[in-house]
Amino acid sequence: MSALRAVPIPEEAPRPQTYTAKAVAAQSPTSGMAAITIPRREPQPKDVQIEILYCGVCHTDVHFVHNDFAAIMPTSYPCVPGHEIVGRVLKTGSQVRKFKQGDLAAVGCMVDSDRTCSACRSGEEQFCASQPTFTYNAPDKYLGGMTYGGYSQSVVVDEDFVLHVPKNLDLAATAPLLCAGITTYSPLRHAGVKSGQKVGVVGLGGLGHMGVKLAAAFGAEVAVFTTSPSKAADAKRLGAHEVVNSKDNAEMLKRANTFDFVLDTVPVKHETTPYINLLKVDGTLTFVGAPNEPLPLEVAGLIFGRKKVAGSLIGGIRETQEMLDFCGKHNVTADVEMIGVNEINQAYDRLLKNDVKYRFVIDLASLK
Ligand code: NAP
Ligand code: ZN
């Protein structure tokens, strides 16, 4: 990730009319979250205005609120997090073709990109050469300042970055698909995970539990590597074939050289050698967890086995819709614990203690 630079907006550029929306924000890394009122733009011709019904709580929200990425993406306060958004269309601009008032709609981690670079043209807006406009804490080209996320009553987004929600899925349990779902779907798909392969998922939290469900849905044999042995029964219920205590070296070594693909979702600094050891020749360890410090890497473990380490960032808009459609077809949603806005601070504390089963989702009706 390169540092975010605010896009300068010419003084003379006309700013759209705004309305106010209730939201929940952090005012500093240590303030906790509290109610705030934010401006949203009135829908422009290509915009969809969405009443937010549910928003998932991603560990990335906690990182940003705590300014964990200060060195590469400093947090601008007030910070309204939230990029797992589902709701109903309130209003559409005159040129909107894909949505109409009353439709279900979803928004993930991005609300815009330059649309012209090679990444955008190939449908990988998450790697936009000019930086995608992330749903929160990114320069807002319409209003100036920074974008505000989904812990809010409503949001206004260009229709090209709004997703269709499968009608058969529980709406609250669909919200986490917009980040945790696509962030695990995309690397599993890019690795070509399929029936007959062995996949490891490291960390059974929001991302990890979606990784288990999706890898199992792709037909793989799935193992969960957890620091919380108490989650073993849940892991099996979610689709894992085996559960391994990652702190037990003997159990880890027993499984050396047997995995095609391992997905690491851990949000803090940790050893990598035990997971590299799990890989077969030509196997890949992909990181989606985003610790804010460098991880140790013993290259000998890679050399002896032509093993690969990789990273992955969410997924493009086209792939996100593909993931939602896949989840609709296979009836895959997140396991959620619903909270009101007044429980967000407690939910953040619990996330830091690995105590989430398996995604907190905010019921925005509690903000009314
Ligand atoms: P989460 O719900 O808090 O889950 C993280 C899990 O990691 C925990 O439940 C725990 O599982 C495990 N863990 C925590 N501390 C650990 C430690 N010290 N050693 C080993 N395992 C540990 O978090 P999340 O929402 O899934 O997000 C995970 C990470 O992915 C965050 O860093 C987030 O910012 C990042 N993320 C990246 C992308 C992307 O596009 N790459 C997208 C979204 C999120 P066990 O109890 O099973 O050990
Ligand atoms: Zn996220």
Coordinates of C-alpha atoms and ligand atoms in Angstrom, one line a residue:
M1 CA 0.0 0.0 0.0
S2 CA 1.4 3.4 -0.8
A3 CA 0.5 6.5 1.2
L4 CA -2.9 8.1 0.6
R5 CA -2.7 11.6 -0.8
A6 CA -5.7 13.8 -0.7
V7 CA -6.9 14.6 -4.2
P8 CA -6.9 18.4 -4.5
I9 CA -10.3 19.7 -5.4
P10 CA -10.2 23.0 -7.4
E11 CA -11.7 25.8 -5.3
E12 CA -14.1 26.7 -8.2
A13 CA -15.5 23.1 -8.5
P14 CA -19.1 23.2 -7.6
R15 CA -19.9 21.1 -4.6
P16 CA -23.1 19.1 -4.6
Q17 CA -25.9 20.0 -2.1
T18 CA -25.7 18.0 1.1
Y19 CA -28.0 16.6 3.7
T20 CA -27.1 15.3 7.2
A21 CA -27.1 11.7 8.4
K22 CA -26.6 10.3 11.9
A23 CA -23.5 8.2 12.2
V24 CA -21.1 6.8 14.8
A25 CA -17.5 8.0 14.8
A26 CA -14.2 7.9 16.6
Q27 CA -12.7 11.3 17.3
S28 CA -9.2 10.0 18.2
P29 CA -7.4 6.6 18.5
T30 CA -8.5 6.5 22.2
S31 CA -11.9 8.3 22.2
G32 CA -14.1 5.2 21.6
M33 CA -17.0 5.5 19.3
A34 CA -19.9 8.0 19.8
A35 CA -22.8 9.5 17.8
I36 CA -22.1 12.3 15.3
T37 CA -23.9 14.0 12.4
I38 CA -22.2 13.8 9.0
P39 CA -22.9 15.4 5.6
R40 CA -23.8 13.2 2.6
R41 CA -24.1 14.5 -0.9
E42 CA -27.6 14.7 -2.5
P43 CA -27.6 12.0 -5.2
Q44 CA -25.9 13.0 -8.4
P45 CA -27.0 11.7 -11.8
K46 CA -25.2 8.3 -11.4
D47 CA -25.7 8.0 -7.7
V48 CA -27.7 5.6 -5.6
Q49 CA -28.8 6.7 -2.1
I50 CA -29.1 3.8 0.2
E51 CA -30.8 3.5 3.6
I52 CA -28.3 1.4 5.5
L53 CA -30.0 -1.4 7.4
Y54 CA -27.0 -3.4 8.6
C55 CA -23.2 -2.9 8.6
G56 CA -20.6 -5.5 9.6
V57 CA -17.8 -4.7 12.0
C58 CA -14.4 -5.7 10.3
H59 CA -11.2 -5.9 12.2
T60 CA -9.9 -3.3 9.7
D61 CA -12.4 -0.9 11.3
V62 CA -10.6 -1.4 14.6
H63 CA -7.2 -1.0 12.9
F64 CA -8.3 2.4 11.4
V65 CA -10.0 3.7 14.6
H66 CA -6.8 3.0 16.5
N67 CA -4.6 4.5 13.7
D68 CA -2.7 1.2 13.4
F69 CA -1.7 2.0 9.8
A70 CA -0.3 5.5 10.6
A71 CA 2.8 4.9 8.6
I72 CA 1.1 4.2 5.3
M73 CA -2.6 5.3 5.6
P74 CA -3.0 7.6 8.6
T75 CA -6.5 7.9 10.0
S76 CA -8.3 11.2 9.7
Y77 CA -10.7 12.0 12.5
P78 CA -13.6 12.0 12.9
C79 CA -13.5 8.5 11.5
V80 CA -16.8 6.8 10.6
P81 CA -15.8 3.2 9.8
G82 CA -17.9 0.5 8.1
H83 CA -17.5 -1.3 4.7
E84 CA -19.9 -4.2 4.9
I85 CA -23.0 -2.3 4.0
V86 CA -26.5 -3.6 3.1
G87 CA -29.7 -1.7 2.8
R88 CA -32.5 -0.5 0.6
V89 CA -32.4 2.1 -2.2
L90 CA -34.1 5.4 -1.2
K91 CA -33.4 7.4 -4.3
T92 CA -31.5 7.2 -7.6
G93 CA -30.0 9.8 -9.9
S94 CA -31.4 10.4 -13.4
Q95 CA -28.8 8.3 -15.2
V96 CA -28.9 5.2 -12.8
R97 CA -29.8 2.1 -14.8
K98 CA -29.1 -0.8 -12.5
F99 CA -31.1 0.1 -9.4
K100 CA -34.5 1.5 -8.6
Q101 CA -36.1 2.8 -5.4
G102 CA -36.9 -0.1 -3.0
D103 CA -34.2 -2.5 -4.3
L104 CA -31.8 -4.2 -1.9
A105 CA -28.3 -2.9 -2.4
A106 CA -24.8 -3.4 -0.9
V107 CA -21.6 -1.5 -0.8
G108 CA -18.2 -3.0 0.2
C109 CA -14.8 -1.5 0.7
M110 CA -14.6 0.9 -2.3
V111 CA -16.9 3.6 -3.6
D112 CA -15.0 4.8 -6.6
S113 CA -11.7 4.5 -8.6
D114 CA -10.2 6.2 -11.6
R115 CA -11.8 3.7 -14.1
T116 CA -9.0 4.4 -16.6
C117 CA -5.9 2.6 -15.4
S118 CA -5.2 -1.0 -16.5
A119 CA -6.3 -2.4 -13.1
C120 CA -9.7 -0.7 -13.3
R121 CA -10.1 -1.7 -17.0
S122 CA -9.5 -5.3 -16.0
G123 CA -12.1 -5.1 -13.2
E124 CA -9.6 -5.0 -10.4
E125 CA -10.5 -1.6 -9.0
Q126 CA -8.9 -2.5 -5.6
F127 CA -5.5 -2.1 -7.3
C128 CA -6.4 1.2 -9.0
A129 CA -3.2 3.1 -9.9
S130 CA -4.7 6.3 -8.5
Q131 CA -5.8 4.5 -5.3
P132 CA -9.5 3.4 -5.2
T133 CA -11.7 5.7 -3.1
F134 CA -12.2 3.5 -0.1
T135 CA -15.5 3.6 1.6
Y136 CA -14.1 5.4 4.6
N137 CA -10.9 7.4 5.4
A138 CA -10.2 8.2 1.7
P139 CA -10.3 11.6 0.0
D140 CA -13.9 12.5 -0.9
K141 CA -13.8 14.0 -4.4
Y142 CA -17.3 15.4 -4.1
L143 CA -17.4 17.1 -0.7
G144 CA -13.7 17.4 0.1
G145 CA -12.5 16.0 3.4
M146 CA -12.6 12.2 3.8
T147 CA -15.2 9.6 3.0
Y148 CA -17.4 8.3 5.8
G149 CA -18.4 4.6 6.1
G150 CA -21.4 2.5 6.9
Y151 CA -21.8 3.0 10.7
S152 CA -24.4 5.5 9.5
Q153 CA -28.1 5.9 8.5
S154 CA -27.4 6.3 4.8
V155 CA -24.8 6.4 2.1
V156 CA -24.6 7.8 -1.5
V157 CA -22.5 5.8 -4.0
D158 CA -22.0 5.8 -7.8
E159 CA -24.0 2.9 -9.1
D160 CA -20.9 1.2 -10.6
F161 CA -19.8 0.5 -7.0
V162 CA -23.1 -0.7 -5.7
L163 CA -23.8 -4.5 -5.6
H164 CA -27.0 -6.5 -6.0
V165 CA -27.9 -8.7 -3.0
P166 CA -29.3 -12.2 -3.7
K167 CA -32.9 -12.1 -2.5
N168 CA -32.9 -15.5 -0.8
L169 CA -30.2 -14.6 1.7
D170 CA -30.7 -13.3 5.3
L171 CA -29.9 -9.6 4.9
A172 CA -28.0 -9.1 8.1
A173 CA -25.9 -12.2 7.6
T174 CA -25.1 -11.0 4.0
A175 CA -23.4 -7.8 5.2
P176 CA -20.1 -9.4 6.1
L177 CA -19.8 -10.9 2.6
L178 CA -19.0 -7.4 1.3
C179 CA -15.5 -7.6 3.0
A180 CA -14.9 -10.8 4.8
G181 CA -16.6 -12.8 2.0
I182 CA -14.8 -11.2 -1.0
T183 CA -11.5 -11.1 0.8
T184 CA -11.5 -14.8 1.3
Y185 CA -13.4 -15.7 -2.0
S186 CA -10.9 -13.9 -4.2
P187 CA -7.6 -15.6 -3.1
L188 CA -9.3 -19.0 -3.0
R189 CA -10.5 -18.5 -6.5
H190 CA -7.2 -17.1 -7.8
A191 CA -5.4 -20.1 -6.3
G192 CA -7.8 -22.4 -8.2
V193 CA -8.9 -24.2 -5.0
K194 CA -11.1 -27.2 -5.8
S195 CA -12.2 -30.6 -4.8
G196 CA -9.4 -32.9 -3.8
Q197 CA -7.2 -30.1 -2.5
K198 CA -6.3 -29.4 1.1
V199 CA -6.8 -25.9 2.4
G200 CA -5.7 -24.4 5.7
V201 CA -7.3 -21.4 7.3
V202 CA -5.3 -19.6 10.0
G203 CA -7.5 -17.7 12.6
L204 CA -11.2 -18.3 13.0
G205 CA -12.6 -14.8 13.1
G206 CA -14.7 -12.8 10.6
L207 CA -12.5 -13.6 7.6
G208 CA -11.5 -17.0 8.8
H209 CA -15.0 -18.3 9.2
M210 CA -15.9 -17.1 5.7
G211 CA -12.7 -18.7 4.4
V212 CA -13.8 -22.1 5.9
K213 CA -17.3 -21.8 4.5
L214 CA -16.1 -20.8 1.0
A215 CA -13.2 -23.3 0.7
A216 CA -15.6 -26.1 1.8
A217 CA -18.2 -24.9 -0.8
F218 CA -15.5 -25.1 -3.4
G219 CA -15.1 -28.8 -2.5
A220 CA -11.7 -28.5 -0.6
E221 CA -10.8 -30.5 2.5
V222 CA -10.4 -27.7 5.1
A223 CA -8.3 -27.5 8.2
V224 CA -8.6 -24.6 10.7
F225 CA -5.4 -23.5 12.6
T226 CA -6.6 -21.7 15.7
T227 CA -5.1 -20.3 18.9
S228 CA -8.6 -20.9 20.5
P229 CA -9.2 -24.6 20.9
S230 CA -12.6 -23.8 22.3
K231 CA -13.7 -22.9 18.7
A232 CA -13.2 -26.5 17.5
A233 CA -16.8 -27.5 17.5
D234 CA -17.8 -24.3 15.7
A235 CA -15.1 -24.8 13.1
K236 CA -16.4 -28.2 12.3
R237 CA -20.0 -26.9 12.1
L238 CA -18.8 -24.2 9.7
G239 CA -17.3 -26.9 7.4
A240 CA -13.8 -27.7 8.6
H241 CA -12.7 -31.3 8.4
E242 CA -10.1 -30.9 11.1
V243 CA -9.1 -28.3 13.7
V244 CA -5.5 -27.9 14.9
N245 CA -4.3 -25.9 17.9
S246 CA -1.7 -23.8 16.2
K247 CA 0.3 -23.4 19.5
D248 CA 0.9 -27.2 19.6
N249 CA 4.2 -27.7 17.6
A250 CA 3.9 -31.4 17.5
E251 CA 0.4 -31.3 15.9
M252 CA 1.6 -28.6 13.5
L253 CA 4.6 -30.7 12.4
K254 CA 2.5 -33.8 11.9
R255 CA 0.8 -32.0 9.0
A256 CA 4.0 -30.7 7.3
N257 CA 4.1 -30.7 3.5
T258 CA 0.4 -31.7 3.1
F259 CA -1.4 -28.5 2.2
D260 CA -2.0 -27.0 -1.3
F261 CA -3.0 -23.6 0.0
V262 CA -3.1 -21.8 3.4
L263 CA -4.9 -18.6 4.0
D264 CA -3.6 -16.5 6.9
T265 CA -6.2 -14.0 8.4
V266 CA -4.3 -13.1 11.6
P267 CA -4.4 -9.4 12.4
V268 CA -1.3 -9.2 14.6
K269 CA 2.4 -10.1 14.3
H270 CA 3.0 -13.9 14.4
E271 CA 5.4 -16.6 13.3
T272 CA 5.1 -17.7 9.6
T273 CA 7.4 -20.7 9.5
P274 CA 4.8 -23.1 11.1
Y275 CA 2.4 -22.3 8.2
I276 CA 5.0 -22.4 5.4
N277 CA 5.9 -25.9 6.8
L278 CA 2.3 -27.0 6.1
L279 CA 2.6 -26.4 2.4
K280 CA 3.3 -29.1 -0.2
V281 CA 5.8 -28.5 -3.0
D282 CA 4.5 -25.5 -5.0
G283 CA 2.0 -24.7 -2.3
T284 CA 1.0 -21.1 -1.5
L285 CA 0.6 -19.2 1.8
T286 CA -1.6 -16.1 1.2
F287 CA -1.8 -13.3 3.7
V288 CA -5.1 -11.4 4.0
G289 CA -4.6 -10.4 7.7
A290 CA -2.9 -7.1 7.9
P291 CA -0.6 -6.8 11.0
N292 CA 0.9 -3.4 11.3
E293 CA 4.4 -4.7 11.8
P294 CA 6.6 -6.8 9.5
L295 CA 6.3 -10.6 9.8
P296 CA 9.4 -12.9 10.2
L297 CA 10.1 -15.0 7.1
E298 CA 12.5 -17.9 7.0
V299 CA 13.3 -18.3 3.3
A300 CA 14.8 -21.8 3.7
G301 CA 11.3 -23.0 4.2
L302 CA 10.3 -21.6 0.8
I303 CA 13.4 -22.8 -1.0
F304 CA 13.0 -26.4 0.0
G305 CA 9.7 -26.9 -1.8
R306 CA 9.4 -24.0 -4.2
K307 CA 6.7 -22.7 -1.9
K308 CA 5.2 -19.2 -2.4
V309 CA 4.0 -16.5 -0.1
A310 CA 1.5 -14.0 -1.4
G311 CA -1.0 -11.3 -0.4
S312 CA -4.5 -10.4 -1.5
L313 CA -6.7 -7.3 -1.1
I314 CA -10.5 -7.7 -1.2
G315 CA -11.6 -8.2 -4.8
G316 CA -12.8 -6.1 -7.8
I317 CA -16.5 -5.1 -8.2
R318 CA -17.2 -7.8 -10.8
E319 CA -15.7 -10.5 -8.6
T320 CA -17.6 -9.2 -5.6
Q321 CA -20.9 -9.5 -7.5
E322 CA -19.8 -13.0 -8.6
M323 CA -19.1 -13.9 -5.0
L324 CA -22.5 -12.6 -3.9
D325 CA -24.2 -14.6 -6.6
F326 CA -22.2 -17.7 -5.7
C327 CA -23.3 -17.2 -2.0
G328 CA -26.9 -16.8 -3.1
K329 CA -26.7 -20.0 -5.1
H330 CA -25.0 -22.0 -2.4
N331 CA -26.8 -20.4 0.5
V332 CA -23.6 -19.1 2.1
T333 CA -23.8 -16.3 4.7
A334 CA -21.8 -15.2 7.7
D335 CA -22.6 -16.3 11.3
V336 CA -23.4 -13.0 12.9
E337 CA -24.0 -11.5 16.4
M338 CA -26.3 -8.5 16.0
I339 CA -25.4 -5.4 18.0
G340 CA -26.9 -2.0 18.5
V341 CA -24.8 1.2 18.0
N342 CA -24.4 1.5 21.8
E343 CA -22.5 -1.8 21.9
I344 CA -19.8 -0.9 19.4
N345 CA -17.1 -0.1 21.9
Q346 CA -17.7 -3.4 23.7
A347 CA -17.6 -5.3 20.3
Y348 CA -14.2 -3.7 19.5
D349 CA -12.9 -4.8 22.9
R350 CA -14.2 -8.4 22.2
L351 CA -12.6 -8.4 18.7
L352 CA -9.2 -7.7 20.3
K353 CA -9.7 -10.7 22.6
N354 CA -10.6 -13.0 19.7
D355 CA -14.1 -13.2 21.1
V356 CA -16.4 -12.9 18.1
K357 CA -18.8 -15.6 16.7
Y358 CA -18.1 -14.8 14.0
R359 CA -19.0 -11.3 12.8
F360 CA -20.6 -8.4 14.7
V361 CA -23.2 -6.7 12.6
I362 CA -24.7 -3.4 13.6
D363 CA -28.5 -3.0 13.3
L364 CA -28.7 0.6 12.1
A365 CA -32.3 0.8 13.2
S366 CA -30.7 1.4 16.7
L367 CA -29.3 4.8 15.4
K368 CA -32.8 6.2 14.7
Ligands
NAP1 P1 -11.1 -11.0 13.6 O1 -12.5 -11.3 13.3 O2 -10.7 -10.3 14.8 O3 -10.3 -12.5 13.5 C1 -9.0 -12.6 13.6 C2 -8.6 -14.0 14.1 O4 -7.2 -14.1 14.1 C3 -9.0 -14.2 15.6 O5 -10.3 -14.5 15.8 C4 -8.0 -15.3 16.0 O6 -8.5 -16.5 15.6 C5 -6.8 -15.0 15.2 N1 -5.8 -14.3 16.0 C6 -5.9 -13.2 16.7 N2 -4.7 -12.9 17.4 C7 -3.9 -13.9 17.1 C8 -2.5 -14.2 17.4 N3 -1.8 -13.4 18.3 N4 -1.9 -15.3 16.9 C9 -2.6 -16.1 16.0 N5 -3.9 -15.9 15.7 C10 -4.5 -14.8 16.2 O7 -10.5 -10.2 12.3 P2 -11.0 -10.2 10.8 O8 -12.1 -9.1 10.6 O9 -11.2 -11.5 10.3 O10 -9.7 -9.5 10.1 C11 -8.5 -10.2 10.2 C12 -7.4 -9.3 9.5 O11 -7.6 -9.2 8.1 C13 -7.3 -7.9 10.0 O12 -5.9 -7.5 10.1 C14 -8.0 -7.1 8.9 O13 -7.5 -5.7 8.9 C15 -7.5 -7.8 7.7 N6 -8.4 -7.6 6.5 C16 -7.7 -7.7 5.3 C17 -8.4 -7.5 4.2 C18 -7.8 -7.6 2.9 O14 -8.3 -7.2 1.8 N7 -6.6 -8.2 2.8 C19 -9.8 -7.4 4.2 C20 -10.5 -7.4 5.5 C21 -9.7 -7.5 6.6 P3 -8.3 -17.8 16.6 O15 -9.0 -17.5 17.9 O16 -9.0 -18.9 15.8 O17 -6.8 -18.0 16.7
ZN2 ZN -13.1 -5.3 6.1

